[in-house]
Coordinates of C-alpha atoms in Angstrom, one line a residue:
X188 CA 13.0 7.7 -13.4
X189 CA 13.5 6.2 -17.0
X190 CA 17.2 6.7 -17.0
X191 CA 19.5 3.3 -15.5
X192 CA 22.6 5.0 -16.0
X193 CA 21.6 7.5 -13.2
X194 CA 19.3 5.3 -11.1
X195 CA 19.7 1.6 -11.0
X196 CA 16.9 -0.9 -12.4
X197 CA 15.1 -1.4 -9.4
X198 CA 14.6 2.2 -9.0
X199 CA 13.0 2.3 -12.4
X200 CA 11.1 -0.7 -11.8
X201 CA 9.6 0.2 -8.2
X202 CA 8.9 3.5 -9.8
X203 CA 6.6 1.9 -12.3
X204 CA 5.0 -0.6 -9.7
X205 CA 4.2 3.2 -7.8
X206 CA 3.0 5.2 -10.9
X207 CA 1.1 2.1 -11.7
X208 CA -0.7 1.7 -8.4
X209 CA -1.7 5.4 -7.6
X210 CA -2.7 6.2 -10.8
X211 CA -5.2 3.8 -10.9
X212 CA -8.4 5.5 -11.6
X213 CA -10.2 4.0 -8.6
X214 CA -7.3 4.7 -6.6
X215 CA -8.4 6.0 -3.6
X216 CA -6.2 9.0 -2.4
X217 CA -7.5 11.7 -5.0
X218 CA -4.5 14.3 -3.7
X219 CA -1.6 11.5 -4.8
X220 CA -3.0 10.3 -7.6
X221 CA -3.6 14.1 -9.2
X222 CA 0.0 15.1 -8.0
X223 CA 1.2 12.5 -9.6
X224 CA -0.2 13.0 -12.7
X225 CA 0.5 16.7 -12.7
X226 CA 4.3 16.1 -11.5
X227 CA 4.1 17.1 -8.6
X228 CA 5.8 14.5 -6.9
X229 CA 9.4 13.7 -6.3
X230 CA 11.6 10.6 -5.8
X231 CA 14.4 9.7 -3.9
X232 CA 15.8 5.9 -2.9
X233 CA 18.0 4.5 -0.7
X234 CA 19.8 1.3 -1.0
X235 CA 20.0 -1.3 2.2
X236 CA 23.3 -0.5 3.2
X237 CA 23.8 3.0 2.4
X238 CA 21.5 5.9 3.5
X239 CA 23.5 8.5 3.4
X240 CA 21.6 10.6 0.7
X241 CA 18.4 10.5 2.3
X242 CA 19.3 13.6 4.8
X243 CA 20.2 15.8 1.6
X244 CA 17.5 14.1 -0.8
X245 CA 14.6 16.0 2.2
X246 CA 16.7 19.0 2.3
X247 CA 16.9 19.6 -1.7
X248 CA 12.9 18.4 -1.5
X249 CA 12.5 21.6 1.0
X250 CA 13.7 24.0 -1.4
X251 CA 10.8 23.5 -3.6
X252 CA 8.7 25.2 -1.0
X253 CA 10.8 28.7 -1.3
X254 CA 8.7 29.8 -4.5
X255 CA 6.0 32.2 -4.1
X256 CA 2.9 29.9 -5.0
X257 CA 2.6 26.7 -2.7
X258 CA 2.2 24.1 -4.7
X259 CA 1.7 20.9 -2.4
X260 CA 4.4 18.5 -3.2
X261 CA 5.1 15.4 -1.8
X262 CA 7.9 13.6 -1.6
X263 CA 8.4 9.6 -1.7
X264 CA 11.8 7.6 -1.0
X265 CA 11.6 4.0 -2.2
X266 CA 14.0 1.3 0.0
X267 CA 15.9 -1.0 -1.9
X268 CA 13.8 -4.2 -2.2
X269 CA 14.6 -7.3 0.1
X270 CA 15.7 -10.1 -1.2
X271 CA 12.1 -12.0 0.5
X272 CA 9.5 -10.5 1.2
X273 CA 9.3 -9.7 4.5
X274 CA 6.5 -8.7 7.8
X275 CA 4.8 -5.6 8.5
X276 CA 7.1 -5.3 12.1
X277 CA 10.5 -5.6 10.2
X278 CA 9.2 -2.9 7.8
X279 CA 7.8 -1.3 10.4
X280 CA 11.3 -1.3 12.5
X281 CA 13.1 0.0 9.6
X282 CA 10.9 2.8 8.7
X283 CA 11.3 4.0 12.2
X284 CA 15.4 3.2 12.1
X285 CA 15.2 5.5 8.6
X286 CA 13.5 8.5 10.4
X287 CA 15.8 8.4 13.6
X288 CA 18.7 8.2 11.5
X289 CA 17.2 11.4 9.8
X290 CA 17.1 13.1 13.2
X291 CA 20.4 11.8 14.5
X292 CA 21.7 13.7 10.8
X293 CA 20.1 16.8 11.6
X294 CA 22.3 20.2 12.2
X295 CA 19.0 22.1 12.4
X296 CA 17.5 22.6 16.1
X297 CA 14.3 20.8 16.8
X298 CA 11.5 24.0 16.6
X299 CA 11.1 25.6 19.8
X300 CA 7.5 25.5 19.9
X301 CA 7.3 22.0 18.6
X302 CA 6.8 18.8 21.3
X303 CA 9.8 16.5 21.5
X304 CA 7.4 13.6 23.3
X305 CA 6.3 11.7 20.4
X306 CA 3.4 11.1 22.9
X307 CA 2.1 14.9 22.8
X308 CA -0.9 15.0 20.8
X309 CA 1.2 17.8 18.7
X310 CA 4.0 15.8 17.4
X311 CA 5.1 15.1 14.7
X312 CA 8.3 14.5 13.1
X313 CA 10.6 17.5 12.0
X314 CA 13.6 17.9 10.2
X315 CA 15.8 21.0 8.7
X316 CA 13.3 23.0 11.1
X317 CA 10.5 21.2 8.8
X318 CA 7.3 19.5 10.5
X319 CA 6.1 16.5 8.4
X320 CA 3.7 13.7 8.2
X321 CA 5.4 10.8 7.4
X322 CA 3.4 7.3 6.0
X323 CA 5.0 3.9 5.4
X324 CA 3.8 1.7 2.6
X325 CA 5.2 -1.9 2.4
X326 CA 4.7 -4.8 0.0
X327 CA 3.6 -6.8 3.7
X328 CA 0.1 -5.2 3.2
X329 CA -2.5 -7.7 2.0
X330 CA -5.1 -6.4 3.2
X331 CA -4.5 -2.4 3.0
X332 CA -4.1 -2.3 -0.2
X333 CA -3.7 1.0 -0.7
X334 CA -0.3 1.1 1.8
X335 CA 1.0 -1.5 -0.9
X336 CA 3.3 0.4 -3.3
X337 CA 5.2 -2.5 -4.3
X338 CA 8.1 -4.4 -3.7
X339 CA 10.0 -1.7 -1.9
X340 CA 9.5 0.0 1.8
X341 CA 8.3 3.1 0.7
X342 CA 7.9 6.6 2.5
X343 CA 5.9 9.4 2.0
X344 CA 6.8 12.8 3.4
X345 CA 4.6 15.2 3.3
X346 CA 5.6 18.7 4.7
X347 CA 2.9 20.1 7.3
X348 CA 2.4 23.4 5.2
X349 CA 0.8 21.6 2.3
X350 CA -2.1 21.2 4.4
X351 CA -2.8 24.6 4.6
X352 CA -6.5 25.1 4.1
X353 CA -7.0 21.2 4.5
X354 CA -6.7 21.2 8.3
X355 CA -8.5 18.5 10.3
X356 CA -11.2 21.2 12.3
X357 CA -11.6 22.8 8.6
X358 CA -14.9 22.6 6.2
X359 CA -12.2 21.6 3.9
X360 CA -10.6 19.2 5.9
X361 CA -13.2 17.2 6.9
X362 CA -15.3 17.0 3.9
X363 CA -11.3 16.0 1.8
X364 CA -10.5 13.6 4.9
X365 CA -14.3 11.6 4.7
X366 CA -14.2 11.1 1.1
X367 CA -10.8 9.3 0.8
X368 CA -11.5 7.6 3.5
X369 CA -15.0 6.2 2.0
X370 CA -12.6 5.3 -0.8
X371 CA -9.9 3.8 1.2
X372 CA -12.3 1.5 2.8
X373 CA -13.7 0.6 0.1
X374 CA -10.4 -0.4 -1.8
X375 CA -9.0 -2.2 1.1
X376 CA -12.5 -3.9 2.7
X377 CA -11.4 -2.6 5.5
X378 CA -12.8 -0.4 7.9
X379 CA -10.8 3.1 8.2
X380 CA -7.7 1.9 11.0
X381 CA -8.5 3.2 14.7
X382 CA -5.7 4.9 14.9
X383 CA -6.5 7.3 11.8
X384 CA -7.5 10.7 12.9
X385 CA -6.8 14.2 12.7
X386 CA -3.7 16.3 13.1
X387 CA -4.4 17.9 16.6
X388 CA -6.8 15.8 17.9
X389 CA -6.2 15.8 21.2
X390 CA -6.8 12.0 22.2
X391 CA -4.8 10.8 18.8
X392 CA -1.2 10.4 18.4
X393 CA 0.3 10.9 15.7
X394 CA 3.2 8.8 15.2
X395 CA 0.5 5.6 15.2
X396 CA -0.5 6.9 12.2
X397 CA 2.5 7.1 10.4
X398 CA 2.9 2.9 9.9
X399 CA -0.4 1.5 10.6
X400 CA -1.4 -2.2 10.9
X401 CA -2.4 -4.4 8.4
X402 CA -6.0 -4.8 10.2
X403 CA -8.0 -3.4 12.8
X404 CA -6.2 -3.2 15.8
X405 CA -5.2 -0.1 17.7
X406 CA -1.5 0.0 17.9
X407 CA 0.2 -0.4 21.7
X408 CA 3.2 0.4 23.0
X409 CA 6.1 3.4 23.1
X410 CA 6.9 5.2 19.7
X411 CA 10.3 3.7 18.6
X412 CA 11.3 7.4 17.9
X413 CA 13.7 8.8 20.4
X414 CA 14.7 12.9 20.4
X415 CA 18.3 13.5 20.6
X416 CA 17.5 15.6 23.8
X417 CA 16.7 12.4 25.5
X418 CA 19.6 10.1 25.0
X419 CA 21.6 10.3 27.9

């Protein structure tokens, strides 16, 4: 990320705002802010009018996940800034328009024994056969702190596999999941959002997790993501 003749200068710049911000020693997300120190993290950007790389930029992340030892890797795709700042529903909107362009790209099947109904407490979003958690951060937080990465829309995708180990019903889990959260709240003076939970929860969905509010109100509405299967 230090190199403008491969990446332009906002690239480099937004990458600093990021490294900055999560490795911040009272940072609360202890997993991000030790990948990122260790390097083991990747990048990837898209500019506003092309995102044509983004389909290969996940696939080339997968491959990292072929070697023997699972190291849990995450991977984070910064949006070309806008020219003004704008609200958490545009970035919202576009975070959703990224992953269903994503899925409209995909040439691998949806998993068989993965839920299409982004209203099926199982969901969650897959592509190249992959199940992920995906997490928008936006420069429109003021008071979540934490999902403010700077000035660019940013996404986080994190395969499903990494939490192996870390699951929500786990010792593990729980005890990982209640201490960043003590730390989140703490660093945005927020309570932890209502629609935080667990990954199989049964009265959670999962998309509302993926772009929460700025406060705390339980999101409404239909998930803005739509499987192929559907649009007839």
């Amino acid at each position: 990320m230090t190199k403008p003749e491969i990446v332009p200068k906002w690239v480099i710049e937004e990458y600093k705002n990021f490294h900055q911000t999560v490795t911040d020693k009272t940072f609360p997300c202890y997993f991000g802010m030790s990948a990122e120190k260790k390097g083991e993290l990747r990048y990837a950007y898209v500019s506003q009018n092309d995102w044509s790389n983004l389909p290969g930029a996940v696939e080339e992340f997968m491959e990292l996940f072929d070697a023997p030892k699972l190291i849990r890797h995450g991977l984070f795709v910064f949006v070309e800034p806008e020219t003004e700042e704008k609200s958490i529903p545009y970035y919202r909107e576009y975070f959703w328009n990224l992953l269903q362009y994503m899925h409209e790209e995909d040439h691998v099947p949806w998993p068989e024994d993965k839920p299409i109904d982004p209203d099926h407490y199982l969901w969650n979003f897959t592509f190249a056969g992959e199940p992920f958690f995906v997490f928008g951060n936006a420069p429109a937080y003021k008071q979540r702190k934490t999902r403010d990465l700077g000035n660019s829309l940013v996404l986080g995708f994190q395969p499903r596999r990494i939490f192996e180990g870390l699951e929500g019903t786990s010792k593990g889990g729980i005890m990982s999941r209640e201490k960043v959260r003590e730390r989140v709240e703490k660093w945005d003076n927020l309570p932890t959002h209502p629609n935080i939970s667990h990954y199989g929860d049964p009265e959670h969905k999962e998309w509302k997790q993926y772009f929460i509010g700025d406060d705390v109100k339980p999101i409404v509405g239909k998930c803005p993501f739509h499987h192929k299967s559907k649009e007839n």
